[in-house]
Amino acid sequence: MLVHQQWEQEAMLRQLFSPAPLPVLWWDAALPDACDHRRLIGDPVSCRADAPEDLAVAFRRLPHRRLVVLGPAGSGKTTFAVLLTLALLRDRAPGAPVPVLLSLASFDPARHSAHDWLARQIADGYPALGDVRSYGTTAVEDLLAARRVIPVLDGLDELPPPSQPGVLAALNAAFPAHAPLVLTCRTSAYARAVAGASVLTAAAVIEPAPLDAVDALASLRLAAPPGPAQRRWDLLARHVADHPEGPAAQALQRPLLTALARTVYADAGGDPAELADVGRFPTANAVEQHLLDALVPSLLERARHSSGSSRSGRSVHSTGSALRHLACLAHGLSRQGTHDLAWWQLHQWVPLLGRTWSRAAVWSLVAALAALSGYALHHVAGPRPQLDSPAFVRVTCGVALALFAMQCLAARTVTRGGVRPRPLRTAALTALVGALTNALCQVVLRRMFTHVGTVETVQHNLKHLTVYGLGIFLVLLASGPPAPPRVPSRGSFTLLHWWERLPRALATVAGTAVLIGTALHLYVLIGIWPSDPWTHRTAVSALAVWATGIAAGALCGAVLGAVRSVRTSASRLDVTTPAESMRADRAITLVGAAAAALLFHLPDDVALAMSLATGHGPSPPVSDIVLFALSDLLPVGMVLALTAFAWPHYSAARLILAAQGRLPLRLQTFLSEAHRLGILRQVGSVYQFRHASLQHRLAASAHVPPQRDRRGDSRTAVRSALCSGAGPPGERHERPQEE
């Protein structure tokens, strides 16, 4: 149901059924040595894309239900994959395998096995399978093991050429000959991959026959309403009949260009007769460039005249900035070497946030400024002898450097192997690095600017190791490593099936209670000394220490368990749209940041309370305690948690790119409207340009600086570049189209 709804909607947005798919005939490929033995692949295959039921029948007739779809650029391979997926879903029998269409662009055979990659892609694209109550804890693995999934893998040619033979070898190793599988690829790329590895075992190989221009024009007439709009195609039809080898006829033999012509003329009301102008369009490539240049303006114009346009839609396509923003999006994707616009990877587009050390410095500076600003605002009310400025600056510098060190370590940990390691070990190692960095900074600064003795300095830093290290460890357990995650967080705020999560929550509470009790006992032994300005050391019973530690640990454990429960729970109603994915991550980020502020500050609160309870000196003012909490530990704890989620990094990148004029401030609204208009397509939680060739065409225009040309209007420059196809010399487009 989830897969069917997803691709049914995408097929409508791509206008694959407007009013019917293009009449492309698919038959056995003539590529030598590209397919397995005839005895394994069965009878020759022949089917038409405009008869989807024939696609399903032809696929099910294959002895092993394995198929390779080849063709040149723009031949309709992706369209075939979508139509086949929908055809198999419409008449699927109960218990039959479910086709799942996935892009191969993220598969690296040198780092992942085909089975692991496929399991991760399905889990990321369909989070409803994480509903433990309905599907169990190994739903995806069970589906793959039982052969209940038909992988429809699109775009082998999207991968670097050296990796393509490895992908074929990995697929043959991961899936036996009787496991159903569909693979699409450009003909030339597949020939090279087969030469470097082997054919896809037991898979039939098909390619499209050239689309007849007369049939294409007949399909375009059907897409136009009866009357003058339909008669506008007559002049072009006569030209094609008189010049069957002309540029227009050659262009209409490609399904991609026929689909573009339908959008530009049949849907938007343009005049297709202009394609008959041989002087203006001397080659089929010139026709292609013209259609690509006219596609976005046509879609925007159609939306502008649509009576159903929403207010948000008008805000997107009523200004000339839409072309500039789309060009910048295309350029950013091309620079990253991908077709997937994943919002949680937007920070990689900003050099300041894309490099580990600079990103760590930015977030550490944010934490330090937040702490110092809070201290300054509270300090204006009067002097704070217990919290003098040098001491406060020293503490702030220590935690800021600790945050920097932890981010640098976490970036290496998260990216290693492409997956996160075990959370407990990672949190312990990262917390140890942070605590040691903070302690070292305290040693250096105290010895430089104070005249305290060595013993007191050691005691002071042992206390920091104990209290700050414990606070950091608790925050990291709740939020994860302080680095941009590989995928956004997802979960739900629900009490459904709470009893299934109760044992783990109780174990978290018990483990945290013992941990804090142990740390507090160590703190009492080494952390309270006579020169402390807030307390004087007295004897403390072990019973009081452990009672206090267990009580505080139970509270921390409850908070930690709640955050982890929210972050790991899922519902079968979870959606996978990019906007919903972003909102889910934002909600969990805010909850995690609030919990982290408490978790980071609570160990110090307990230690302070124990110091006050066992001391006989005057108690510090409550305002000083509140000041220390609000202006130091709370901001640091929150920033430490924020760096572990995707939404804060995305928000920072979005603000920077909007300030530079490269992207709109309301980016998700803009992307959603572009998707509704058909400029973008949605694949799970990522967007892609409707045609890969459109992405490359727009990317070339983005090389014109939109806001640095003071001699003229930047919008005019971008529009001129877009319409003329201007780009830098030597610009190479590795995958100009794939629809």
XYZ file of C-alpha atoms in Angstrom:
739
model
C 0.000 0.000 0.000
C 2.758 2.468 0.921
C 4.748 1.732 -2.232
C 1.672 1.899 -4.449
C 0.538 5.258 -3.055
C 4.020 6.713 -3.397
C 4.524 5.823 -7.053
C 0.920 6.377 -8.111
C 1.252 9.976 -6.977
C 4.640 10.365 -8.623
C 3.323 8.942 -11.900
C 0.571 11.568 -11.892
C 3.033 14.370 -11.198
C 5.317 13.100 -13.973
C 2.263 13.026 -16.291
C 2.931 9.428 -17.285
C -0.817 8.869 -17.739
C -1.701 12.161 -19.471
C -3.701 10.654 -21.012
C -1.643 7.473 -21.530
C 2.022 6.428 -21.456
C 3.978 6.981 -24.627
C 3.732 4.014 -27.029
C 7.302 2.784 -26.619
C 7.948 -0.812 -27.701
C 10.467 -2.791 -25.634
C 12.095 -5.963 -26.940
C 15.184 -8.125 -26.573
C 18.416 -6.137 -26.703
C 20.752 -6.640 -29.632
C 23.836 -5.941 -27.509
C 26.255 -8.873 -27.912
C 27.147 -10.865 -24.806
C 24.887 -8.690 -22.601
C 22.450 -11.374 -21.432
C 22.675 -14.866 -20.011
C 21.961 -18.123 -21.851
C 18.607 -18.318 -23.624
C 17.776 -21.469 -21.679
C 17.920 -19.436 -18.465
C 16.081 -16.315 -19.623
C 13.286 -17.960 -21.616
C 11.464 -16.747 -24.720
C 12.107 -13.324 -26.273
C 10.433 -10.409 -24.494
C 8.181 -7.895 -26.193
C 5.885 -5.379 -24.475
C 4.535 -1.848 -24.884
C 4.778 0.884 -22.294
C 1.287 2.179 -23.116
C -0.170 -1.206 -22.102
C 0.980 -1.527 -18.446
C -0.747 -4.855 -17.990
C 1.521 -6.250 -20.733
C 4.556 -5.154 -18.724
C 3.476 -7.208 -15.720
C 2.598 -10.225 -17.857
C 5.915 -10.110 -19.715
C 7.850 -9.851 -16.461
C 6.014 -12.737 -14.803
C 6.635 -14.940 -17.832
C 10.375 -14.740 -17.285
C 11.560 -18.028 -15.728
C 13.517 -16.252 -12.987
C 11.770 -12.863 -13.108
C 15.016 -10.995 -13.584
C 15.234 -8.171 -16.084
C 17.801 -5.612 -17.264
C 16.383 -2.511 -18.972
C 18.867 -0.800 -21.308
C 18.690 2.195 -23.594
C 20.425 5.430 -24.524
C 19.897 8.732 -22.772
C 16.276 9.837 -22.763
C 14.884 6.481 -23.901
C 12.468 6.088 -20.985
C 14.211 3.596 -18.710
C 13.097 5.272 -15.487
C 9.573 5.627 -16.866
C 9.580 1.920 -17.680
C 10.681 1.131 -14.113
C 7.864 3.243 -12.651
C 5.238 1.750 -14.956
C 6.419 -1.795 -14.253
C 6.362 -1.161 -10.502
C 2.786 0.122 -10.659
C 1.684 -2.720 -12.954
C 3.062 -5.357 -10.593
C 1.382 -3.668 -7.640
C -2.067 -3.315 -9.212
C -2.734 -7.033 -9.628
C -0.418 -8.369 -6.943
C -1.736 -11.521 -5.328
C -1.769 -11.771 -1.506
C 1.657 -12.822 -0.298
C 3.349 -12.035 -3.621
C 6.595 -10.058 -3.620
C 6.324 -6.264 -3.530
C 8.308 -4.266 -6.101
C 10.353 -1.480 -4.496
C 11.887 1.123 -6.810
C 15.226 2.450 -5.556
C 18.032 4.545 -6.997
C 21.442 2.926 -7.150
C 23.234 6.264 -6.819
C 24.158 5.696 -3.149
C 25.447 2.133 -3.505
C 29.181 1.718 -2.979
C 30.149 -1.965 -3.384
C 33.527 -1.265 -1.771
C 31.870 -0.239 1.514
C 28.598 -2.143 1.680
C 27.214 -5.483 0.629
C 24.219 -5.395 -1.685
C 22.025 -6.983 0.993
C 22.966 -4.447 3.674
C 22.575 -1.512 1.311
C 19.160 -2.702 0.167
C 17.977 -3.249 3.748
C 19.090 0.237 4.751
C 17.452 1.872 1.719
C 14.135 0.157 2.404
C 14.258 1.036 6.108
C 15.092 4.670 5.346
C 12.461 5.016 2.647
C 9.642 3.281 4.507
C 9.933 4.072 8.242
C 6.551 2.470 8.913
C 8.392 -0.861 8.852
C 9.944 0.266 12.143
C 6.616 -0.338 13.897
C 7.873 -3.069 16.201
C 4.389 -3.946 17.434
C 3.058 -4.677 13.948
C 6.105 -5.982 12.117
C 8.662 -7.012 14.727
C 12.226 -5.841 15.167
C 13.581 -7.456 11.976
C 10.843 -6.622 9.482
C 13.108 -5.596 6.616
C 15.488 -8.509 7.119
C 12.551 -10.926 7.191
C 11.142 -9.517 3.956
C 14.474 -9.881 2.183
C 15.130 -13.345 3.553
C 11.696 -14.569 2.421
C 12.124 -12.998 -1.053
C 9.050 -10.827 -0.449
C 10.660 -7.841 -2.189
C 11.395 -7.288 -5.883
C 14.229 -4.748 -6.008
C 13.759 -2.400 -8.967
C 17.169 -0.725 -9.089
C 17.342 2.350 -11.276
C 20.458 3.943 -12.719
C 23.507 1.698 -12.653
C 25.128 4.303 -14.908
C 24.745 6.948 -12.176
C 27.631 5.323 -10.317
C 31.266 6.032 -11.181
C 32.419 3.755 -14.029
C 35.006 1.934 -11.870
C 32.245 0.911 -9.432
C 29.790 -0.442 -12.000
C 31.382 -3.897 -12.498
C 31.582 -4.243 -8.711
C 27.856 -3.543 -8.434
C 27.037 -6.310 -10.905
C 29.295 -8.704 -9.022
C 27.711 -7.671 -5.705
C 24.179 -8.229 -7.047
C 25.095 -11.677 -8.368
C 26.660 -12.569 -5.023
C 23.788 -11.269 -2.878
C 20.808 -12.544 -4.891
C 20.553 -16.109 -6.209
C 19.354 -16.761 -9.732
C 15.766 -17.404 -8.583
C 15.472 -14.067 -6.737
C 13.464 -11.500 -8.771
C 15.353 -8.348 -9.710
C 15.077 -5.427 -12.148
C 18.017 -3.227 -13.167
C 18.130 -0.180 -15.454
C 21.247 1.221 -17.094
C 22.479 2.988 -20.179
C 23.502 0.564 -22.889
C 27.119 1.669 -23.151
C 27.634 1.670 -19.380
C 26.172 -1.834 -19.042
C 28.408 -3.145 -21.807
C 31.472 -1.836 -19.961
C 30.251 -3.249 -16.647
C 29.643 -6.687 -18.163
C 33.103 -6.642 -19.718
C 34.605 -5.957 -16.287
C 32.492 -8.435 -14.341
C 29.775 -10.640 -15.793
C 26.175 -10.500 -16.928
C 23.382 -10.351 -14.380
C 22.675 -14.037 -13.864
C 19.479 -15.384 -15.471
C 18.298 -11.880 -16.403
C 16.647 -11.034 -19.710
C 17.899 -7.837 -21.316
C 15.581 -5.489 -23.209
C 15.911 -2.136 -24.949
C 13.429 0.233 -26.604
C 12.634 0.394 -30.275
C 12.818 3.911 -31.732
C 9.617 5.803 -31.036
C 7.764 6.511 -34.266
C 7.345 10.265 -34.672
C 3.831 9.805 -36.085
C 2.816 7.783 -33.034
C 4.400 10.392 -30.788
C 2.384 13.165 -32.460
C -0.789 11.119 -32.119
C -0.096 10.798 -28.395
C 0.536 14.540 -28.147
C -2.770 15.280 -29.900
C -4.569 13.173 -27.318
C -2.923 15.167 -24.530
C -4.272 18.453 -25.947
C -7.952 19.391 -25.530
C -10.096 19.265 -28.694
C -10.247 22.459 -30.721
C -7.578 25.035 -31.574
C -5.053 23.528 -29.141
C -5.224 20.214 -30.951
C -5.091 21.771 -34.409
C -1.827 23.558 -33.540
C -0.090 20.216 -33.957
C -1.200 19.859 -37.598
C 1.564 22.028 -39.059
C 4.211 20.132 -37.124
C 2.639 16.820 -38.179
C 2.821 17.821 -41.857
C 6.418 18.929 -41.426
C 7.350 15.608 -39.816
C 5.580 13.699 -42.594
C 7.472 15.682 -45.248
C 10.816 15.492 -43.409
C 10.957 12.125 -41.604
C 14.694 12.528 -41.060
C 14.526 16.162 -39.958
C 15.501 17.500 -36.524
C 11.926 17.597 -35.229
C 11.225 14.008 -36.321
C 14.471 12.793 -34.773
C 13.706 14.598 -31.534
C 10.195 13.138 -31.284
C 11.663 9.639 -31.564
C 13.051 10.083 -28.054
C 10.467 9.559 -25.287
C 12.063 12.217 -23.093
C 11.723 14.952 -25.702
C 8.205 13.886 -26.563
C 7.271 14.173 -22.884
C 8.912 17.604 -22.724
C 7.017 18.718 -25.814
C 3.769 17.610 -24.199
C 4.479 19.738 -21.149
C 5.716 22.778 -23.042
C 3.001 22.836 -25.732
C 0.076 20.524 -25.070
C -0.227 21.412 -21.396
C 0.921 25.035 -21.376
C -0.725 26.139 -24.605
C 2.395 26.989 -26.599
C 2.698 26.707 -30.367
C 4.492 23.479 -31.371
C 4.747 24.658 -34.990
C 7.916 26.524 -34.069
C 9.736 23.188 -33.936
C 9.351 23.003 -37.714
C 11.702 25.973 -38.117
C 14.855 24.245 -39.341
C 16.807 27.477 -39.288
C 16.118 27.962 -35.611
C 16.465 24.277 -34.726
C 18.981 22.731 -37.144
C 19.567 19.591 -35.036
C 17.698 17.364 -32.639
C 20.025 18.558 -29.902
C 18.887 22.136 -30.538
C 15.288 20.986 -30.118
C 16.231 19.306 -26.862
C 17.928 22.425 -25.493
C 14.938 24.565 -26.437
C 12.486 22.230 -24.721
C 14.613 22.080 -21.578
C 14.890 25.867 -21.473
C 11.132 26.267 -21.934
C 10.103 23.578 -19.445
C 10.332 25.513 -16.164
C 8.843 28.770 -17.535
C 5.988 26.752 -19.033
C 5.244 25.030 -15.753
C 5.353 28.325 -13.873
C 3.104 29.983 -16.443
C 0.603 27.153 -16.275
C 0.526 27.356 -12.502
C 0.108 31.130 -12.593
C -3.031 30.793 -14.705
C -4.380 27.865 -12.743
C -7.447 28.749 -10.753
C -6.455 26.308 -8.052
C -3.106 27.908 -7.227
C -2.500 28.201 -3.521
C -1.147 31.252 -1.816
C 2.157 29.502 -1.244
C 2.253 28.518 -4.882
C 1.859 32.131 -6.004
C 4.676 33.195 -3.724
C 6.970 30.665 -5.373
C 6.270 31.237 -9.041
C 5.249 34.903 -9.102
C 8.836 36.218 -9.044
C 11.856 35.767 -11.262
C 13.820 34.340 -8.336
C 12.335 30.885 -8.959
C 14.678 30.243 -11.895
C 17.683 31.463 -9.944
C 16.861 29.278 -6.951
C 16.284 26.219 -9.134
C 19.569 26.859 -10.927
C 21.382 27.070 -7.597
C 19.756 23.837 -6.453
C 20.838 22.099 -9.636
C 24.359 23.470 -9.349
C 24.629 22.329 -5.732
C 23.505 18.812 -6.590
C 25.921 18.604 -9.495
C 28.801 19.749 -7.302
C 27.934 17.018 -4.814
C 27.804 14.462 -7.635
C 24.247 13.356 -6.899
C 20.672 13.662 -8.138
C 19.157 13.364 -4.642
C 18.303 16.577 -2.797
C 18.408 15.351 0.820
C 17.636 18.211 3.200
C 19.791 16.726 5.977
C 22.868 17.007 3.740
C 22.364 20.668 2.865
C 25.124 21.722 5.285
C 27.639 20.176 2.869
C 26.790 22.949 0.406
C 28.248 25.571 2.781
C 32.051 25.341 3.157
C 31.883 26.734 6.688
C 29.605 23.867 7.746
C 30.865 21.212 5.358
C 34.368 21.011 6.841
C 34.642 19.275 10.187
C 36.978 21.690 11.933
C 35.150 24.845 10.839
C 31.748 23.386 11.713
C 33.054 22.356 15.134
C 34.479 25.839 15.655
C 31.152 27.448 14.759
C 29.118 25.387 17.223
C 31.740 25.768 19.950
C 31.675 29.525 19.434
C 27.875 29.484 19.636
C 28.041 27.646 22.965
C 30.691 30.008 24.340
C 28.827 33.148 23.263
C 25.557 31.843 24.698
C 27.241 31.135 28.025
C 29.069 34.476 28.179
C 25.977 36.412 27.104
C 23.922 34.805 29.844
C 26.577 35.588 32.398
C 26.862 39.208 31.242
C 23.118 39.773 31.354
C 22.880 38.470 34.896
C 26.073 40.145 36.053
C 24.786 43.648 35.317
C 22.558 43.360 38.385
C 25.606 43.553 40.615
C 29.009 41.990 41.324
C 29.208 38.242 41.828
C 32.120 37.505 44.141
C 31.426 33.797 44.057
C 31.487 33.773 40.241
C 34.204 36.177 39.188
C 34.644 36.900 35.510
C 38.071 35.214 35.049
C 36.778 32.008 36.576
C 33.677 32.086 34.440
C 35.665 32.722 31.261
C 37.985 29.870 32.211
C 35.087 27.471 32.659
C 33.473 28.602 29.412
C 36.684 28.181 27.431
C 37.120 24.711 28.847
C 33.700 23.444 27.826
C 33.945 25.170 24.411
C 37.239 23.433 23.646
C 35.793 20.172 24.895
C 32.858 20.587 22.532
C 35.259 21.272 19.646
C 37.309 18.146 20.373
C 34.219 15.955 20.691
C 32.797 17.162 17.373
C 36.049 16.449 15.564
C 36.162 12.941 17.021
C 32.482 12.276 16.346
C 32.773 13.310 12.691
C 35.356 10.575 12.143
C 33.298 8.069 14.103
C 30.012 8.715 12.303
C 31.430 8.620 8.776
C 33.563 5.532 9.310
C 31.982 2.744 7.304
C 28.888 4.861 6.677
C 27.112 3.722 9.836
C 27.091 4.683 13.470
C 28.983 2.381 15.831
C 27.679 1.039 19.123
C 26.192 3.968 21.067
C 27.431 3.057 24.551
C 31.075 2.684 23.575
C 30.963 5.757 21.345
C 29.373 7.888 24.062
C 31.944 6.753 26.633
C 34.912 7.439 24.368
C 33.601 10.828 23.241
C 32.761 11.872 26.799
C 36.232 10.861 27.976
C 37.836 12.983 25.251
C 35.619 15.932 26.140
C 36.285 15.656 29.880
C 40.050 15.343 29.386
C 40.108 18.337 27.030
C 38.167 20.415 29.531
C 40.420 19.354 32.387
C 43.582 20.107 30.411
C 42.285 23.563 29.540
C 41.479 24.188 33.201
C 44.998 23.153 34.237
C 46.647 25.486 31.734
C 44.443 28.477 32.472
C 44.516 28.096 36.235
C 48.284 27.846 36.307
C 48.633 30.826 33.963
C 46.290 33.250 35.691
C 46.141 32.061 39.300
C 48.635 31.073 41.984
C 46.932 27.948 43.271
C 48.982 24.954 44.283
C 49.411 21.724 42.432
C 47.284 19.658 44.833
C 44.338 22.011 44.570
C 44.678 22.118 40.791
C 44.614 18.323 40.615
C 41.564 18.189 42.897
C 39.805 20.805 40.807
C 40.364 18.922 37.557
C 39.422 15.580 39.019
C 36.124 17.170 39.940
C 35.688 18.425 36.376
C 36.522 14.995 35.004
C 33.889 13.447 37.239
C 31.025 15.921 36.921
C 31.473 17.216 33.367
C 32.413 13.804 32.030
C 29.272 12.291 33.515
C 27.080 15.075 32.152
C 28.576 14.756 28.681
C 28.154 10.992 28.756
C 24.445 11.267 29.606
C 23.834 13.809 26.849
C 25.616 11.664 24.282
C 23.594 8.622 25.279
C 20.398 10.574 24.700
C 21.334 12.421 21.508
C 24.162 10.482 19.875
C 27.580 11.631 18.576
C 27.858 15.424 18.077
C 28.120 15.310 14.279
C 25.625 15.536 11.392
C 23.864 12.152 11.248
C 23.725 9.973 8.164
C 19.908 10.032 8.190
C 17.434 12.278 10.043
C 15.833 11.193 13.297
C 12.364 9.781 13.246
C 9.986 8.588 15.885
C 6.654 9.404 17.437
C 5.288 10.908 20.619
C 3.052 8.042 21.582
C 2.319 5.772 24.518
C 1.227 2.911 22.279
C 2.955 -0.372 23.122
C 4.682 1.262 26.089
C 4.916 -2.073 27.871
C 7.199 -3.399 25.142
C 9.654 -0.573 25.781
C 9.340 -0.738 29.563
C 12.103 -3.336 30.228
C 14.664 -1.295 28.334
C 13.550 1.883 30.069
C 13.866 0.252 33.503
C 17.319 -1.005 32.629
C 18.286 2.528 31.560
C 17.024 3.976 34.845
C 18.844 1.355 36.925
C 22.097 1.697 35.015
C 22.040 5.500 35.217
C 21.298 5.396 38.964
C 24.298 3.172 39.640
C 26.496 5.297 37.385
C 25.589 8.590 39.055
C 25.882 7.038 42.512
C 29.395 5.873 41.714
C 30.390 9.224 40.231
C 28.972 11.122 43.211
C 30.850 8.914 45.634
C 34.057 9.685 43.738
C 33.191 13.375 43.748
C 32.764 13.373 47.532
C 36.151 11.755 47.947
C 38.075 14.198 45.760
C 35.852 17.081 44.761
C 34.986 18.965 47.975
C 37.921 20.757 49.503
C 38.240 23.338 52.310
C 39.137 26.247 50.025
C 35.857 25.993 48.122
C 34.246 29.452 48.534
C 30.774 27.958 48.789
C 31.312 25.156 51.286
C 33.721 23.608 53.756
C 34.330 19.911 53.746
C 32.900 17.698 56.449
C 32.376 13.973 56.753
C 29.801 12.439 54.418
C 28.290 9.027 55.009
C 28.371 6.520 52.197
C 24.652 5.864 52.707
C 23.790 9.510 52.080
C 25.986 9.589 48.994
C 24.449 6.502 47.452
C 20.903 7.512 48.348
C 21.377 10.887 46.708
C 23.093 9.361 43.691
C 20.421 6.744 43.137
C 17.622 9.300 43.415
C 19.340 11.620 40.947
C 20.218 8.691 38.705
C 16.605 7.560 38.623
C 15.561 11.015 37.441
C 18.285 11.139 34.795
C 17.478 7.609 33.700
C 13.804 8.459 33.322
C 14.629 11.458 31.136
C 17.166 9.464 29.129
C 14.782 6.562 28.653
C 11.978 8.866 27.516
C 14.156 10.562 24.895
C 15.501 7.294 23.542
C 11.998 5.817 23.460
C 10.642 8.730 21.451
C 13.562 8.591 19.054
C 13.366 4.865 18.376
C 9.599 4.327 18.260
C 7.820 4.424 14.930
C 4.302 4.148 13.615
C 2.823 2.566 10.543
C 1.311 5.980 9.851
C 4.731 7.614 9.484
C 5.102 9.500 6.208
C 8.225 9.839 4.161
C 7.851 13.223 2.492
C 10.848 15.532 2.902
C 8.816 18.178 4.742
C 7.368 15.673 7.201
C 10.792 14.119 7.708
C 12.229 17.549 8.508
C 9.414 18.372 10.939
C 9.801 15.043 12.727
C 13.531 15.590 13.145
C 12.917 19.149 14.368
C 10.453 18.012 17.018
C 12.786 15.316 18.305
C 15.687 17.788 18.220
C 13.862 20.252 20.460
C 12.887 17.535 22.911
C 16.416 16.171 22.909
C 17.944 19.621 23.473
C 15.681 20.310 26.440
C 16.464 16.918 27.933
C 20.177 17.412 27.299
C 20.173 20.696 29.207
C 18.770 18.860 32.216
C 21.033 15.837 31.857
C 24.159 17.956 31.505
C 23.360 20.158 34.488
C 21.917 17.611 36.908
C 25.204 15.937 37.959
C 26.640 19.315 38.927
C 23.423 20.183 40.771
C 23.618 16.987 42.788
C 27.275 17.561 43.564
C 26.552 21.113 44.664
C 23.655 19.984 46.818
C 25.865 17.379 48.473
C 28.526 20.018 49.084
C 26.008 22.346 50.700
C 24.501 19.574 52.787
C 27.865 18.555 54.189
C 29.363 22.042 54.597
C 29.174 24.426 57.493
C 29.959 27.678 55.685
C 27.460 30.224 54.351
C 25.330 29.087 51.438
C 25.744 30.908 48.117
C 22.917 33.132 46.913
C 20.259 31.340 44.934
C 20.735 33.904 42.162
C 24.349 32.791 41.764
C 23.285 29.178 41.406
C 20.622 30.081 38.851
C 23.113 32.270 37.022
C 25.606 29.450 36.765
C 22.916 27.097 35.465
C 21.409 29.399 32.874
C 24.585 30.939 31.570
C 27.024 28.032 31.489
C 25.872 24.463 31.738
C 22.436 24.731 30.153
C 23.616 26.394 26.890
C 26.545 24.012 26.587
C 24.337 20.964 27.121
C 21.806 22.182 24.585
C 24.430 22.939 21.931
C 26.067 19.559 22.509
C 22.715 17.894 21.800
C 21.877 20.124 18.839
C 25.041 19.104 17.006
C 23.893 15.471 17.043
C 20.703 16.093 15.048
C 20.165 16.963 11.395
C 17.739 19.880 11.735
C 20.146 22.380 13.408
C 22.781 21.846 10.698
C 20.111 22.161 8.003
C 18.718 25.342 9.573
C 22.144 26.964 9.784
C 22.893 26.097 6.148
C 19.470 27.306 5.007
C 19.940 30.675 6.707
C 23.406 31.138 5.221
C 22.290 30.194 1.707
C 19.234 32.453 1.992
C 21.417 35.349 3.156
C 23.603 34.801 0.092
C 20.525 34.843 -2.151
C 21.153 31.335 -3.399
C 18.055 29.663 -1.942
C 14.735 30.922 -0.550
C 14.309 31.290 3.187
C 11.225 29.060 3.178
C 13.044 26.291 1.379
C 10.658 23.422 2.133
C 7.689 25.444 0.888
C 9.564 26.242 -2.306
C 10.526 22.595 -2.862
C 7.018 21.370 -2.143
C 5.553 23.786 -4.676
C 8.190 22.860 -7.270
C 7.232 19.230 -6.708
C 3.534 20.022 -7.119
C 4.266 21.810 -10.395
C 6.232 18.834 -11.704
C 9.657 20.479 -11.715
C 10.875 18.134 -8.994
C 9.948 14.565 -8.258
C 9.878 12.951 -4.848
C 11.550 9.663 -3.995
C 10.960 8.886 -0.341
C 12.446 11.674 1.757
C 14.486 13.233 -1.065
C 13.686 15.353 -4.084
C 15.096 14.948 -7.580
C 14.737 17.074 -10.665
C 12.058 15.731 -12.956
C 14.708 14.993 -15.570
C 18.410 14.628 -14.895
C 19.097 16.588 -18.072
C 17.080 19.483 -16.639
C 19.324 19.466 -13.576
C 22.466 19.707 -15.700
C 20.970 22.396 -17.915
C 20.010 24.536 -14.912
C 23.355 23.850 -13.236
C 25.174 25.395 -16.196
C 23.190 28.616 -15.805
C 24.041 28.836 -12.095
C 27.636 29.692 -12.962
C 26.472 33.260 -13.593
C 26.857 34.979 -10.164
C 23.280 35.987 -9.249
C 24.100 38.790 -6.835
C 27.598 39.988 -7.677
C 26.961 41.522 -11.100
C 26.495 45.172 -10.230
C 26.270 46.255 -13.865
C 22.896 44.668 -14.459
C 19.995 42.837 -12.981
C 20.991 39.408 -11.725
C 17.664 37.894 -12.670
C 18.092 39.034 -16.248
C 21.568 37.492 -16.326
C 20.306 34.156 -15.072
C 17.361 34.141 -17.430
C 19.635 34.958 -20.369
C 22.048 32.209 -19.434
C 19.204 29.758 -18.961
C 17.646 30.550 -22.308
C 20.918 30.557 -24.220
C 22.387 27.482 -22.573
C 25.479 29.380 -21.524
C 27.879 27.528 -19.349
C 31.577 27.329 -18.649
C 33.792 25.949 -21.392
C 34.369 22.262 -21.086
C 31.312 21.663 -18.897
C 30.684 17.934 -18.838
C 27.356 16.319 -18.024
C 27.913 12.745 -17.030
C 24.246 11.813 -17.072
C 22.273 14.305 -19.166
C 18.920 12.533 -18.910
C 17.348 9.364 -17.676
C 13.584 9.639 -18.072
